[in-house]
XYZ file of N, CA and C in Angstrom:
780
model
N 135.349 96.642 -28.639
C 135.975 97.173 -27.432
C 135.155 96.833 -26.216
N 133.875 97.049 -26.340
C 132.997 96.771 -25.182
C 132.963 95.307 -24.871
N 132.921 94.447 -25.871
C 132.886 92.993 -25.628
C 134.177 92.523 -25.021
N 135.282 93.172 -25.361
C 136.576 92.791 -24.770
C 136.589 93.069 -23.290
N 136.002 94.206 -22.884
C 135.967 94.557 -21.442
C 135.118 93.548 -20.690
N 133.962 93.177 -21.278
C 133.086 92.209 -20.614
C 133.743 90.861 -20.491
N 134.621 90.505 -21.414
C 135.303 89.200 -21.315
C 136.443 89.248 -20.304
N 137.092 90.419 -20.156
C 138.250 90.522 -19.268
C 137.855 90.587 -17.808
N 136.820 91.328 -17.464
C 136.426 91.531 -16.048
C 136.057 90.217 -15.370
N 135.198 89.350 -15.949
C 134.903 88.077 -15.264
C 136.145 87.236 -15.082
N 137.047 87.273 -16.048
C 138.259 86.470 -15.917
C 139.097 86.977 -14.746
N 139.188 88.290 -14.542
C 139.976 88.855 -13.437
C 139.364 88.486 -12.097
N 138.028 88.565 -12.056
C 137.354 88.204 -10.793
C 137.584 86.755 -10.461
N 137.519 85.871 -11.431
C 137.724 84.435 -11.206
C 139.132 84.165 -10.723
N 140.148 84.832 -11.308
C 141.534 84.616 -10.905
C 141.765 85.111 -9.463
N 141.123 86.239 -9.092
C 141.277 86.746 -7.720
C 140.662 85.797 -6.708
N 139.525 85.224 -7.044
C 138.865 84.283 -6.128
C 139.708 83.046 -5.947
N 140.337 82.532 -7.052
C 141.181 81.342 -6.949
C 142.408 81.640 -6.104
N 142.955 82.873 -6.207
C 144.141 83.241 -5.419
C 143.831 83.270 -3.928
N 142.659 83.797 -3.556
C 142.269 83.837 -2.134
C 142.029 82.444 -1.591
N 141.481 81.563 -2.411
C 141.199 80.187 -1.958
C 142.475 79.434 -1.675
N 143.579 79.761 -2.428
C 144.839 79.055 -2.223
C 145.592 79.535 -0.986
N 145.242 80.735 -0.407
C 145.919 81.214 0.797
C 145.502 80.385 2.002
N 146.448 80.099 2.923
C 146.097 79.288 4.102
C 145.117 80.028 5.002
N 144.168 79.261 5.574
C 143.155 79.854 6.464
C 143.796 80.300 7.771
N 143.323 81.415 8.317
C 143.848 81.925 9.597
C 143.503 80.961 10.727
N 144.455 80.676 11.610
C 144.171 79.726 12.704
C 143.087 80.288 13.608
N 142.247 79.388 14.172
C 141.177 79.872 15.074
C 141.777 80.516 16.316
N 141.073 81.498 16.858
C 141.548 82.203 18.055
C 141.533 81.272 19.259
N 142.634 81.279 20.014
C 142.737 80.439 21.199
C 142.132 81.165 22.406
N 141.372 80.421 23.195
C 140.804 81.066 24.394
C 141.909 81.495 25.354
N 141.679 82.618 26.034
C 142.681 83.137 26.977
C 142.845 82.169 28.144
N 144.078 81.922 28.514
C 144.358 81.015 29.623
C 144.008 81.695 30.943
N 143.184 81.028 31.766
C 142.776 81.600 33.054
C 143.964 81.632 34.002
N 144.191 82.785 34.606
C 145.278 82.926 35.562
C 144.837 82.389 36.927
N 145.680 81.588 37.578
C 145.291 81.067 38.893
C 145.171 82.192 39.913
N 144.156 82.042 40.794
C 143.947 83.059 41.832
C 145.133 83.061 42.783
N 145.538 84.226 43.246
C 146.677 84.276 44.167
C 146.366 83.517 45.458
N 147.358 82.831 45.975
C 147.169 82.047 47.192
C 146.888 82.958 48.374
N 145.981 82.495 49.244
C 145.637 83.275 50.431
C 146.756 83.130 51.457
N 147.266 84.267 51.903
C 148.343 84.238 52.885
C 147.730 84.113 54.282
N 147.950 82.979 54.918
C 147.420 82.730 56.250
C 148.583 82.402 57.173
N 148.760 83.227 58.198
C 149.829 82.979 59.155
C 149.379 81.940 60.176
N 150.332 81.165 60.659
C 149.973 80.123 61.620
C 149.994 80.622 63.053
N 150.245 81.883 63.274
C 150.157 82.461 64.619
C 149.575 83.859 64.517
N 148.873 84.264 65.551
C 148.227 85.570 65.602
C 148.261 86.067 67.041
N 148.188 87.367 67.211
C 148.148 87.986 68.539
C 147.349 89.269 68.448
N 146.725 89.640 69.571
C 145.927 90.854 69.571
C 145.330 91.127 70.926
N 144.152 91.732 70.921
C 143.482 92.127 72.163
C 142.153 91.390 72.275
N 141.631 91.329 73.507
C 140.361 90.647 73.742
C 139.573 91.407 74.799
N 138.244 91.443 74.613
C 137.337 92.096 75.541
C 136.321 91.077 76.045
N 135.990 91.185 77.332
C 135.118 90.198 77.972
C 133.973 90.883 78.689
N 132.786 90.265 78.623
C 131.624 90.739 79.363
C 131.018 89.595 80.153
N 130.988 89.727 81.478
C 130.426 88.684 82.339
C 128.903 88.754 82.307
N 128.263 87.589 82.194
C 126.812 87.526 82.188
C 126.245 87.159 83.552
N 127.073 86.691 84.476
C 126.644 86.320 85.819
C 127.424 87.126 86.848
N 126.882 87.211 88.071
C 127.590 87.880 89.154
C 128.831 87.097 89.545
N 129.871 87.792 89.965
C 131.093 87.131 90.408
C 131.018 86.725 91.875
N 130.029 87.284 92.613
C 129.797 86.895 94.005
C 128.325 86.533 94.173
N 128.081 85.507 94.980
C 126.709 85.126 95.277
C 126.081 86.164 96.209
N 124.937 86.684 95.805
C 124.232 87.610 96.674
C 123.405 86.801 97.670
N 123.631 87.035 98.953
C 123.027 86.181 99.978
C 122.673 86.992 101.216
N 121.888 86.356 102.080
C 121.520 86.935 103.367
C 121.532 85.809 104.389
N 122.104 86.089 105.567
C 122.213 85.088 106.626
C 121.734 85.699 107.938
N 120.692 85.080 108.530
C 120.157 85.514 109.820
C 120.394 84.416 110.845
N 120.954 84.781 111.995
C 121.219 83.818 113.072
C 120.664 84.367 114.390
N 120.312 83.430 115.283
C 119.741 83.813 116.576
C 120.311 82.903 117.668
N 120.769 83.530 118.737
C 121.225 82.807 119.931
C 120.361 83.259 121.098
N 119.817 82.287 121.844
C 118.927 82.630 122.964
C 119.689 82.916 124.249
N 120.878 82.333 124.405
C 121.673 82.554 125.616
C 123.119 82.864 125.201
N 123.566 84.099 125.384
C 122.722 85.279 125.635
C 121.919 85.635 124.384
N 120.883 86.427 124.600
C 119.996 86.762 123.485
C 120.746 87.627 122.484
N 120.847 87.107 121.236
C 121.599 87.828 120.209
C 121.031 87.481 118.836
N 120.717 88.508 118.077
C 120.190 88.335 116.720
C 121.148 89.018 115.753
N 121.587 88.281 114.741
C 122.553 88.796 113.767
C 121.987 88.645 112.360
N 122.099 89.680 111.573
C 121.660 89.670 110.181
C 122.791 90.212 109.310
N 123.188 89.443 108.326
C 124.275 89.843 107.425
C 123.846 89.584 105.978
N 124.258 90.439 105.087
C 123.925 90.289 103.673
C 125.099 90.719 102.814
N 125.168 90.152 101.608
C 126.261 90.446 100.675
C 125.684 90.787 99.307
N 126.225 91.825 98.678
C 125.799 92.263 97.351
C 127.012 92.330 96.430
N 126.842 91.859 95.208
C 127.931 91.897 94.221
C 128.063 93.311 93.651
N 129.274 93.842 93.632
C 129.533 95.164 93.041
C 130.664 95.068 92.007
N 130.826 93.893 91.416
C 131.919 93.672 90.474
C 131.695 94.433 89.180
N 132.797 94.791 88.537
C 132.756 95.316 87.182
C 132.708 94.124 86.235
N 131.638 93.979 85.489
C 131.465 92.796 84.648
C 132.225 92.883 83.334
N 132.898 93.984 83.070
C 133.688 94.124 81.848
C 135.159 93.844 82.149
N 135.815 93.161 81.224
C 137.237 92.874 81.355
C 137.933 93.025 80.017
N 139.259 93.002 80.044
C 140.026 93.154 78.811
C 141.392 92.514 79.013
N 142.106 92.328 77.904
C 143.440 91.747 78.004
C 144.020 91.439 76.644
N 144.960 90.510 76.627
C 145.667 90.116 75.414
C 145.313 88.684 75.050
N 145.475 88.349 73.776
C 145.185 87.005 73.308
C 146.189 86.606 72.231
N 146.443 85.313 72.110
C 147.352 84.786 71.094
C 146.842 83.418 70.651
N 147.095 83.088 69.395
C 146.660 81.809 68.833
C 147.754 81.252 67.936
N 147.898 79.924 67.964
C 148.876 79.239 67.111
C 148.200 78.047 66.455
N 148.262 77.990 65.110
C 147.657 76.892 64.362
C 148.568 75.668 64.407
N 148.148 74.649 65.146
C 148.895 73.408 65.222
C 148.704 72.575 63.963
N 147.551 72.727 63.316
C 147.258 72.069 62.039
C 146.231 72.934 61.322
N 145.706 72.445 60.204
C 144.758 73.229 59.425
C 143.468 73.483 60.178
N 143.100 72.599 61.116
C 141.831 72.724 61.816
C 141.969 72.820 63.330
N 143.164 72.739 63.876
C 143.382 72.744 65.325
C 144.308 73.889 65.687
N 143.920 74.673 66.697
C 144.748 75.784 67.143
C 144.826 75.800 68.662
N 145.937 76.325 69.166
C 146.161 76.492 70.604
C 146.009 77.976 70.923
N 145.207 78.290 71.965
C 144.888 79.685 72.265
C 145.197 80.013 73.720
N 145.735 81.204 73.930
C 146.121 81.668 75.250
C 145.625 83.093 75.432
N 144.951 83.346 76.575
C 144.469 84.690 76.908
C 145.052 85.115 78.253
N 145.204 86.414 78.419
C 145.517 87.020 79.709
C 144.493 88.125 79.909
N 143.531 87.894 80.824
C 142.404 88.808 80.994
C 142.401 89.404 82.390
N 142.057 90.689 82.457
C 141.983 91.399 83.734
C 140.566 91.897 83.952
N 140.093 91.773 85.199
C 138.811 92.349 85.582
C 138.832 92.683 87.065
N 138.011 93.633 87.445
C 137.941 94.050 88.843
C 136.643 93.517 89.448
N 136.765 92.785 90.547
C 135.615 92.201 91.228
C 135.470 92.831 92.606
N 134.300 92.663 93.204
C 134.104 93.216 94.533
C 132.747 92.878 95.102
N 132.603 93.092 96.412
C 131.333 92.864 97.103
C 131.167 93.882 98.214
N 129.925 94.064 98.619
C 129.591 94.945 99.731
C 128.734 94.145 100.716
N 129.081 94.224 102.007
C 128.373 93.471 103.044
C 127.847 94.422 104.102
N 126.657 94.108 104.593
C 126.071 94.851 105.693
C 125.862 93.935 106.891
N 125.957 94.486 108.100
C 125.840 93.698 109.322
C 124.997 94.452 110.344
N 124.052 93.753 110.964
C 123.234 94.298 112.035
C 123.182 93.278 113.179
N 123.538 93.717 114.389
C 123.548 92.834 115.561
C 122.709 93.472 116.661
N 121.780 92.697 117.193
C 120.959 93.145 118.319
C 121.198 92.196 119.489
N 121.632 92.748 120.616
C 121.949 91.942 121.795
C 121.097 92.391 122.988
N 120.651 91.405 123.745
C 119.867 91.698 124.939
C 118.383 91.804 124.664
N 117.607 92.017 125.744
C 116.151 92.094 125.672
C 115.699 93.412 126.289
N 114.749 94.044 125.673
C 114.242 95.312 126.176
C 113.270 95.059 127.334
N 113.436 95.797 128.403
C 112.537 95.708 129.552
C 111.345 96.626 129.305
N 110.136 96.092 129.178
C 108.976 96.936 128.869
C 108.578 97.867 130.007
N 109.121 97.621 131.190
C 108.748 98.461 132.330
C 109.587 99.724 132.428
N 110.527 99.889 131.536
C 111.379 101.086 131.571
C 111.203 101.860 130.278
N 111.583 103.116 130.329
C 111.499 103.972 129.133
C 112.768 103.909 128.283
N 113.748 103.212 128.767
C 115.021 103.103 128.049
C 115.095 101.731 127.391
N 115.588 101.692 126.164
C 115.787 100.419 125.456
C 117.129 99.851 125.892
N 117.080 98.728 126.614
C 118.309 98.133 127.146
C 119.075 97.320 126.094
N 118.506 97.125 124.948
C 119.202 96.340 123.933
C 120.408 97.100 123.384
N 121.380 96.344 122.918
C 122.597 96.935 122.346
C 122.605 96.672 120.836
N 122.721 97.738 120.087
C 122.685 97.626 118.625
C 124.079 97.911 118.048
N 124.471 97.065 117.112
C 125.741 97.248 116.405
C 125.484 97.124 114.910
N 125.991 98.052 114.161
C 125.869 97.995 112.704
C 127.269 97.992 112.092
N 127.373 97.336 110.978
C 128.666 97.242 110.303
C 128.518 97.335 108.799
N 129.595 97.727 108.167
C 129.616 97.893 106.718
C 130.996 97.484 106.217
N 131.015 96.682 105.156
C 132.292 96.270 104.559
C 132.203 96.360 103.042
N 133.249 96.873 102.440
C 133.367 96.888 100.980
C 134.755 96.401 100.598
N 134.790 95.391 99.748
C 136.054 94.788 99.328
C 136.115 94.755 97.805
N 137.255 95.164 97.262
C 137.508 95.085 95.824
C 138.812 94.341 95.586
N 138.835 93.521 94.537
C 140.016 92.722 94.219
C 140.251 92.770 92.721
N 141.463 92.422 92.324
C 141.818 92.297 90.911
C 141.918 90.821 90.556
N 141.209 90.428 89.514
C 141.267 89.061 89.004
C 142.118 89.051 87.729
N 143.082 88.143 87.682
C 143.862 87.883 86.475
C 143.569 86.449 86.041
N 142.931 86.305 84.882
C 142.566 84.985 84.368
C 143.493 84.597 83.222
N 143.926 83.346 83.234
C 144.823 82.813 82.201
C 144.179 81.571 81.585
N 143.279 81.731 80.592
C 142.684 80.571 79.932
C 143.619 80.012 78.853
N 143.755 78.696 78.837
C 144.501 77.986 77.792
C 143.551 76.951 77.200
N 143.232 77.079 75.914
C 142.248 76.200 75.298
C 142.757 75.654 73.963
N 142.208 74.507 73.596
C 142.467 73.888 72.299
C 141.199 74.028 71.472
N 141.330 74.616 70.284
C 140.165 74.857 69.442
C 140.135 73.898 68.258
N 138.941 73.363 67.994
C 138.711 72.509 66.827
C 137.814 73.287 65.866
N 138.325 73.589 64.663
C 137.593 74.378 63.684
C 136.872 73.466 62.697
N 135.812 73.992 62.086
C 135.046 73.194 61.129
C 135.562 73.316 59.702
N 136.668 73.996 59.501
C 137.227 74.136 58.164
C 138.692 74.515 58.229
N 139.396 74.486 57.093
C 140.829 74.829 57.081
C 141.063 76.301 57.349
N 142.315 76.634 57.608
C 142.663 78.006 57.957
C 142.466 78.976 56.788
N 142.389 78.477 55.546
C 142.190 79.354 54.394
C 140.759 79.849 54.272
N 139.812 79.264 55.000
C 138.426 79.726 54.960
C 138.312 81.103 55.606
N 137.460 81.943 55.036
C 137.276 83.279 55.593
C 136.521 83.245 56.914
N 135.555 82.343 57.054
C 134.764 82.217 58.278
C 134.789 80.764 58.725
N 135.146 80.554 59.996
C 135.198 79.200 60.550
C 134.539 79.193 61.923
N 133.693 78.220 62.162
C 133.161 78.007 63.504
C 134.131 77.114 64.277
N 134.092 77.194 65.602
C 135.007 76.368 66.388
C 134.380 76.008 67.731
N 134.909 74.952 68.297
C 134.591 74.522 69.660
C 135.903 74.437 70.416
N 135.920 74.896 71.665
C 137.166 74.900 72.425
C 136.985 74.220 73.776
N 138.093 73.678 74.275
C 138.104 72.972 75.549
C 139.459 73.197 76.194
N 139.456 73.476 77.509
C 140.730 73.706 78.197
C 140.529 74.028 79.658
N 141.435 74.822 80.198
C 141.389 75.196 81.603
C 141.814 76.637 81.793
N 141.455 77.193 82.974
C 141.762 78.585 83.291
C 142.339 78.674 84.691
N 143.407 79.439 84.834
C 143.990 79.746 86.140
C 143.599 81.166 86.518
N 143.049 81.313 87.727
C 142.687 82.644 88.226
C 143.605 83.022 89.375
N 144.194 84.198 89.259
C 145.066 84.739 90.292
C 144.400 85.971 90.884
N 144.247 86.003 92.207
C 143.634 87.127 92.908
C 144.723 88.016 93.488
N 144.629 89.311 93.234
C 145.662 90.244 93.704
C 145.018 91.539 94.169
N 145.789 92.305 94.948
C 145.407 93.662 95.373
C 144.038 93.691 96.062
N 143.926 93.001 97.199
C 142.687 93.014 97.974
C 142.603 94.325 98.739
N 141.525 95.071 98.530
C 141.339 96.373 99.174
C 140.014 96.355 99.930
N 140.070 96.525 101.246
C 138.881 96.409 102.094
C 138.722 97.647 102.968
N 137.478 98.077 103.100
C 137.126 99.161 104.025
C 136.004 98.648 104.911
N 136.216 98.659 106.223
C 135.231 98.168 107.186
C 134.953 99.245 108.220
N 133.667 99.385 108.525
C 133.259 100.365 109.533
C 132.174 99.748 110.412
N 132.391 99.732 111.735
C 131.415 99.224 112.694
C 131.187 100.272 113.778
N 129.948 100.330 114.284
C 129.649 101.328 115.300
C 128.367 101.037 116.031
N 128.156 101.813 117.088
C 126.949 101.741 117.902
C 126.404 103.154 118.087
N 125.127 103.256 118.374
C 124.565 104.596 118.585
C 125.266 105.314 119.731
N 125.678 106.538 119.463
C 126.346 107.339 120.468
C 127.808 107.017 120.672
N 128.349 106.088 119.896
C 129.752 105.683 120.034
C 130.450 105.914 118.688
N 131.659 106.399 118.752
C 132.419 106.650 117.529
C 132.669 105.335 116.778
N 132.443 105.359 115.480
C 132.622 104.150 114.669
C 134.084 103.752 114.600
N 134.284 102.449 114.461
C 135.630 101.897 114.320
C 135.859 101.577 112.844
N 136.919 102.112 112.280
C 137.235 101.926 110.865
C 138.478 101.066 110.730
N 138.444 100.143 109.769
C 139.591 99.272 109.514
C 139.777 99.123 108.007
N 141.031 99.042 107.592
C 141.360 98.796 106.183
C 142.156 97.503 106.015
N 142.041 96.605 106.974
C 142.718 95.312 106.859
C 142.079 94.517 105.724
N 142.866 93.923 104.842
C 142.299 93.181 103.710
C 141.455 92.003 104.164
N 140.363 91.757 103.447
C 139.521 90.605 103.725
C 140.302 89.319 103.438
N 139.942 88.255 104.143
C 140.628 86.981 103.973
C 140.243 86.334 102.651
N 141.234 85.953 101.881
C 141.016 85.261 100.613
C 141.245 83.768 100.844
N 140.226 82.970 100.613
C 140.331 81.531 100.873
C 141.243 80.827 99.879
N 141.123 81.182 98.605
C 141.921 80.537 97.558
C 142.411 81.597 96.574
N 143.588 82.195 96.827
C 144.086 83.235 95.923
C 144.399 82.722 94.526
N 144.691 81.427 94.395
C 144.909 80.794 93.088
C 143.927 79.644 92.951
N 143.140 79.656 91.907
C 142.171 78.599 91.699
C 142.103 78.231 90.225
N 141.794 76.963 89.963
C 141.687 76.445 88.601
C 140.231 76.223 88.229
N 139.958 76.309 86.938
C 138.614 76.065 86.436
C 138.641 75.335 85.108
N 137.630 74.514 84.858
C 137.459 73.869 83.561
C 136.692 74.779 82.622
N 137.133 74.883 81.369
C 136.583 75.863 80.433
C 136.163 75.200 79.128
N 134.968 75.548 78.655
C 134.488 75.142 77.330
C 133.900 76.370 76.654
N 133.907 76.359 75.327
C 133.372 77.512 74.619
C 133.150 77.210 73.143
N 132.541 78.160 72.455
C 132.280 78.029 71.021
C 132.161 79.428 70.427
N 132.445 79.523 69.131
C 132.352 80.828 68.481
C 132.717 80.742 67.018
N 133.079 81.901 66.455
C 133.444 82.003 65.040
C 134.752 82.770 64.906
N 135.517 82.398 63.900
C 136.748 83.096 63.545
C 136.554 83.653 62.136
N 136.433 84.979 62.049
C 136.187 85.642 60.771
C 137.427 86.428 60.369
N 138.015 86.068 59.230
C 139.231 86.713 58.729
C 138.871 87.653 57.600
N 139.307 88.914 57.705
C 139.047 89.899 56.665
C 140.074 89.758 55.547
N 139.864 90.521 54.459
C 140.784 90.471 53.324
C 142.172 90.968 53.694
N 142.292 91.773 54.720
C 143.586 92.293 55.161
C 144.246 91.414 56.219
N 143.641 90.271 56.511
C 144.255 89.347 57.457
C 143.956 89.623 58.916
N 142.981 90.500 59.194
C 142.582 90.772 60.576
C 141.489 89.781 60.965
N 141.633 89.173 62.143
C 140.667 88.174 62.616
C 139.776 88.792 63.688
N 138.447 88.651 63.515
C 137.470 89.002 64.528
C 136.881 87.704 65.066
N 136.960 87.520 66.390
C 136.579 86.237 66.988
C 135.550 86.491 68.094
N 134.237 86.480 67.783
C 133.222 86.519 68.839
C 132.959 85.111 69.359
N 132.717 84.986 70.669
C 132.509 83.665 71.234
C 131.819 83.738 72.593
N 131.271 82.597 73.015
C 130.741 82.401 74.352
C 131.627 81.376 75.057
N 131.829 81.589 76.381
C 132.727 80.705 77.134
C 132.147 80.461 78.540
N 132.221 79.214 78.969
C 131.759 78.838 80.313
C 132.930 78.262 81.095
N 133.074 78.700 82.351
C 134.130 78.211 83.234
C 133.520 77.827 84.575
N 133.898 76.656 85.078
C 133.480 76.232 86.415
C 134.719 76.156 87.300
N 134.722 76.965 88.372
C 135.881 77.038 89.253
C 135.851 75.896 90.269
N 136.990 75.229 90.422
C 137.068 74.098 91.340
C 136.972 74.547 92.794
N 137.487 75.748 93.106
C 137.410 76.288 94.458
C 137.042 77.767 94.374
N 136.217 78.258 95.320
C 135.869 79.686 95.314
C 137.004 80.529 95.861
N 137.156 81.723 95.329
C 138.191 82.640 95.813
C 137.887 83.055 97.249
N 136.655 83.517 97.502
C 136.200 83.846 98.854
C 135.199 82.780 99.284
N 135.370 82.257 100.480
C 134.499 81.175 100.953
C 134.190 81.381 102.435
N 133.381 82.421 102.701
C 132.961 82.736 104.058
C 131.462 82.496 104.186
N 130.940 82.356 105.412
C 129.512 82.062 105.564
C 128.602 83.053 104.851
N 128.971 84.324 104.856
C 128.108 85.329 104.221
C 128.634 85.815 102.875
N 129.836 85.446 102.505
C 130.431 85.932 101.255
C 131.122 84.781 100.540
N 130.583 84.392 99.405
C 131.175 83.315 98.610
C 131.274 83.757 97.155
N 132.399 83.449 96.559
C 132.580 83.717 95.130
C 131.751 82.735 94.319
N 131.212 83.195 93.212
C 130.438 82.328 92.334
C 131.352 81.283 91.703
N 130.857 80.061 91.590
C 131.649 78.974 90.996
C 131.453 78.883 89.483
N 130.312 79.347 88.982
C 130.026 79.294 87.543
C 130.223 80.662 86.914
N 130.815 80.668 85.746
C 131.092 81.912 85.031
C 130.735 81.748 83.560
N 129.900 82.650 83.050
C 129.539 82.691 81.628
C 129.919 84.070 81.108
N 130.642 84.098 80.009
C 131.092 85.379 79.478
C 131.020 85.381 77.960
N 130.800 86.580 77.422
C 130.849 86.820 75.992
C 132.132 87.565 75.685
N 132.893 87.077 74.709
C 134.198 87.664 74.408
C 134.295 88.027 72.937
N 135.075 89.063 72.663
C 135.411 89.447 71.295
C 136.928 89.624 71.216
N 137.561 88.847 70.349
C 138.989 88.971 70.147
C 139.300 89.597 68.794
N 140.340 90.411 68.747
C 140.803 91.015 67.495
C 142.289 90.703 67.387
N 142.664 89.897 66.385
C 144.045 89.483 66.233
C 144.577 89.857 64.861
N 145.892 89.958 64.771
C 146.563 90.389 63.536
C 147.627 89.382 63.140
């Protein structure tokens, strides 16, 4: 009985092993197919807001002294810039190609200057106790609204699908001057001052300028663009062009645009 069991068990094991060997082998596991990343949705036009900070004065600060001997007259005049160097407005961009875009801004800022005037006429007679000279003092403050319309062509260093792109821009800017507000006061000692609110003369209410700039266009995952940049504009004609008051011809500004 015992020998029969010992003979049967090895035979059963051998038959089971042969049965497993005849079964087809399981196919090797296939690697998972990589899913393509979703395409980045980039619109070919954007619009938003823009903020500007002027780095230079909008008016040249100057002083002018003149003297006439016949009749004896000494005049001293000076001008100080009182402009608000911050501006704001709207901006829009359109992608003409993967690396070229057309950009348009409408920016508002308030500019202004303050002028002082001192006039001395005549000569004092040292033999008298009275000063025979005539003194006149004057004060003027003028504020204006500047509307700038820059139109530039931007060349980017990469396609629109890049999250961060540097760019260089070139174009022109139209400046429109509006709402001239002037307060003038002149007087002499012992005499009531004369006040006037007649607007100061604007030499060139509309002027053009050449514009160049550079910056970065950073697009977030939600499609919001942050565009910091530096921009230089040279005005072909000054807005104010008087002997003592001249608008600055060079303009450097730092801008931040936010577009959607």
